[in-house]
XYZ file of C-alpha atoms in Angstrom:
248
model
C 0.000 0.000 0.000
C 2.993 2.277 -0.288
C 2.278 5.819 -1.380
C -1.163 6.422 0.124
C -1.011 7.276 3.813
C -4.363 6.968 5.539
C -4.762 8.824 8.832
C -7.162 7.265 11.309
C -9.163 9.278 13.827
C -10.963 7.519 16.665
C -13.522 9.389 18.750
C -14.958 7.306 21.598
C -15.875 8.616 25.050
C -15.532 5.322 26.936
C -11.801 5.094 27.703
C -11.771 1.304 28.045
C -13.627 0.791 24.780
C -11.425 3.367 23.087
C -8.320 1.404 24.117
C -9.911 -1.819 22.815
C -10.705 -0.177 19.477
C -7.176 1.236 19.246
C -5.697 -2.221 19.775
C -7.975 -3.851 17.199
C -7.358 -1.137 14.595
C -3.593 -1.165 15.212
C -3.502 -4.925 14.763
C -5.442 -4.633 11.480
C -3.234 -1.915 9.937
C 0.069 -3.427 11.004
C 1.411 -3.890 7.444
C -0.270 -0.865 5.844
C 0.544 2.817 5.364
C -2.205 3.616 7.850
C -1.734 5.177 11.284
C -3.874 6.398 14.151
C -3.176 10.121 14.344
C -5.811 11.008 16.930
C -7.646 9.019 19.593
C -9.882 11.139 21.766
C -13.196 11.531 23.572
C -13.456 15.158 22.434
C -15.254 15.816 19.105
C -13.912 19.372 19.005
C -10.357 18.007 18.843
C -11.426 15.973 15.824
C -12.730 19.049 14.014
C -9.573 21.004 14.863
C -7.337 18.214 13.552
C -9.274 17.956 10.287
C -9.200 21.757 9.834
C -5.425 21.748 10.315
C -4.808 18.846 7.913
C -7.119 19.418 4.966
C -4.855 17.658 2.473
C -4.689 14.399 4.454
C -6.623 11.190 3.769
C -8.787 10.222 6.724
C -10.666 7.254 8.129
C -12.980 8.122 11.016
C -14.239 5.730 13.669
C -16.916 7.729 15.495
C -18.940 6.751 18.534
C -22.528 7.827 17.877
C -23.384 8.102 21.579
C -20.791 10.707 22.555
C -21.394 12.263 25.967
C -20.587 15.715 24.659
C -22.215 18.862 23.303
C -22.475 17.108 19.921
C -23.049 13.432 19.168
C -21.177 11.318 16.636
C -23.641 11.935 13.827
C -23.464 15.690 14.284
C -19.681 15.381 14.399
C -19.779 13.515 11.080
C -21.858 16.308 9.561
C -19.250 18.860 10.664
C -16.462 16.664 9.267
C -18.183 16.591 5.876
C -17.843 20.381 5.642
C -14.067 19.880 5.432
C -13.666 16.346 4.140
C -16.086 15.131 1.480
C -14.273 11.873 0.710
C -13.066 10.536 4.056
C -14.331 7.166 5.264
C -16.744 7.458 8.195
C -17.469 4.353 10.270
C -19.879 4.657 13.175
C -19.563 2.812 16.472
C -22.669 2.282 18.568
C -24.273 0.005 21.130
C -27.723 0.877 19.778
C -28.605 -0.500 16.342
C -31.589 1.811 15.998
C -29.326 4.880 16.036
C -27.780 3.888 12.712
C -31.027 4.915 11.027
C -30.423 8.512 12.083
C -27.324 8.710 9.917
C -29.465 8.508 6.778
C -31.352 11.639 7.834
C -28.075 13.508 8.229
C -26.787 12.327 4.816
C -23.196 11.952 6.000
C -22.453 8.997 3.658
C -21.241 6.539 6.269
C -19.169 3.626 5.058
C -20.398 1.240 7.756
C -21.753 0.798 11.276
C -20.100 -1.332 13.906
C -22.243 -2.587 16.771
C -20.380 -2.748 20.058
C -20.653 -5.738 22.354
C -19.140 -8.767 20.654
C -15.431 -8.038 20.190
C -15.040 -10.888 17.715
C -17.678 -9.322 15.442
C -16.226 -5.847 15.987
C -12.792 -7.126 14.956
C -14.284 -8.729 11.841
C -16.119 -5.527 10.874
C -12.943 -3.462 11.289
C -11.119 -5.980 9.106
C -13.847 -5.769 6.439
C -13.764 -1.963 6.420
C -9.974 -1.745 6.138
C -9.985 -4.370 3.374
C -12.593 -2.412 1.403
C -10.627 0.829 1.812
C -7.485 -0.909 0.520
C -9.480 -2.114 -2.496
C -10.766 1.422 -3.133
C -7.229 2.812 -3.013
C -5.994 0.144 -5.406
C -8.859 0.822 -7.838
C -8.216 4.552 -7.641
C -4.554 4.054 -8.486
C -5.475 1.828 -11.413
C -7.826 4.492 -12.726
C -5.146 7.148 -12.434
C -2.638 4.924 -14.221
C -5.027 4.753 -17.203
C -4.842 8.505 -17.784
C -2.463 9.808 -20.443
C -1.688 13.548 -20.761
C -1.313 14.812 -24.334
C -0.303 18.286 -25.529
C -2.899 19.415 -28.065
C -2.284 22.945 -29.284
C -1.909 25.134 -26.201
C -3.773 22.698 -23.968
C -2.684 19.676 -21.949
C -5.564 17.208 -22.393
C -6.003 14.116 -20.197
C -7.323 11.064 -22.042
C -8.696 7.974 -20.343
C -7.044 5.081 -22.200
C -10.073 2.871 -21.557
C -12.175 5.313 -23.604
C -9.759 5.828 -26.499
C -10.637 3.805 -29.613
C -7.311 3.960 -31.435
C -4.297 6.060 -32.338
C -3.224 6.481 -35.967
C -0.589 8.358 -37.882
C -2.116 11.560 -39.272
C -1.741 12.992 -42.756
C 0.574 15.691 -41.410
C 4.120 14.451 -40.858
C 5.084 13.729 -37.235
C 1.491 13.990 -36.101
C -0.735 11.420 -34.397
C -4.521 11.325 -34.358
C -6.299 10.017 -31.246
C -9.846 8.769 -31.773
C -12.520 8.665 -29.065
C -16.271 8.163 -29.266
C -16.706 11.952 -29.260
C -14.329 12.653 -32.158
C -10.590 12.925 -32.762
C -7.694 15.241 -31.987
C -4.239 15.591 -33.513
C -0.952 16.136 -31.732
C 2.763 15.924 -32.459
C 4.407 12.588 -31.708
C 5.045 9.078 -32.972
C 3.232 5.803 -32.447
C 6.450 4.423 -30.978
C 6.439 7.116 -28.276
C 2.771 6.490 -27.485
C 3.089 2.692 -27.470
C 5.335 2.647 -24.391
C 2.714 4.497 -22.317
C -0.340 2.385 -23.177
C -2.191 -0.237 -21.160
C -2.048 -3.976 -22.045
C -5.366 -3.780 -23.927
C -3.657 -1.989 -26.836
C -2.241 -3.768 -29.878
C -0.385 -2.562 -32.970
C -2.060 -4.398 -35.868
C -0.544 -2.170 -38.550
C 2.354 0.272 -38.805
C -0.154 3.142 -38.823
C -2.401 2.096 -35.914
C -2.464 1.368 -32.211
C -5.867 -0.088 -31.338
C -7.685 -0.485 -28.028
C -8.846 -4.094 -28.370
C -11.565 -3.510 -25.762
C -13.258 -1.143 -28.224
C -13.290 -3.508 -31.212
C -16.740 -4.580 -32.402
C -15.672 -7.013 -35.129
C -12.749 -8.014 -37.353
C -13.181 -8.694 -41.057
C -10.493 -11.341 -41.484
C -10.879 -11.552 -45.258
C -10.591 -7.833 -45.960
C -8.324 -7.129 -42.951
C -10.584 -4.393 -41.571
C -11.168 -3.683 -37.870
C -14.602 -2.302 -37.033
C -14.692 -0.235 -33.832
C -17.651 0.163 -31.463
C -18.504 3.611 -32.817
C -18.543 2.532 -36.474
C -15.051 3.741 -37.386
C -12.640 1.376 -39.102
C -8.930 0.791 -39.193
C -6.710 -1.856 -40.737
C -4.761 -4.916 -39.714
C -1.757 -6.152 -41.675
C -2.036 -9.825 -42.598
C 1.077 -10.750 -40.616
C -0.462 -9.237 -37.444
C -3.937 -10.737 -37.851
C -3.213 -13.849 -35.782
C -1.694 -11.802 -32.970
C -4.691 -9.448 -32.964
C -7.154 -12.320 -32.787
C -5.244 -13.908 -29.925
C -5.180 -10.567 -28.089
C -8.929 -10.100 -28.501
C -9.702 -13.621 -27.290
C -7.700 -13.335 -24.068
């Protein structure tokens, strides 16, 4: 999980339970880039910490039944003013209180019922596992983005949505095709090829094709039909490789 540090905040007013939660969370994040940065019974300390660290990535474990001027749900609502994407997990001994969170629209990730420490431990494990999956998916999505200089603009293309790249009529220019049209930029297919995802294949010296966007292949006439109706070509010597790529 290197590269994405997740800061954990625990707000629980029962000191014994707070220590139990700390131990369970610490055990779960042992091999991750996660750390408990604040463990407190004071919701105002939570708000202050979030205000002072707006660029951080947070996971919040919040006791709903805080014996304070604000309860855990109200605390979550205040948190959302500063952190729209943090993971909020509620802790409560009263299952019926979880319904209140829907009225506050704080987008809770989960609710952990206190009482059975084995179940609590399992729920913490499930939440951390899901967060790790989210981080991994987010990284994958970012890795699919390619920045391309087009005119005076730097345009970010999602490689999953690109149909194909082809050499343009103008020398040293490449044309990138998407479902919404095409754009031209200076470069070579060789330069582009090294930055593409595994779904791309070079079926012809003039094309780099996203095989996920192929609708059909005319093997006799060596024509590739894309999902949007556009066509490009496959050289006969690359036909077998293209077919194998598409069937993987």
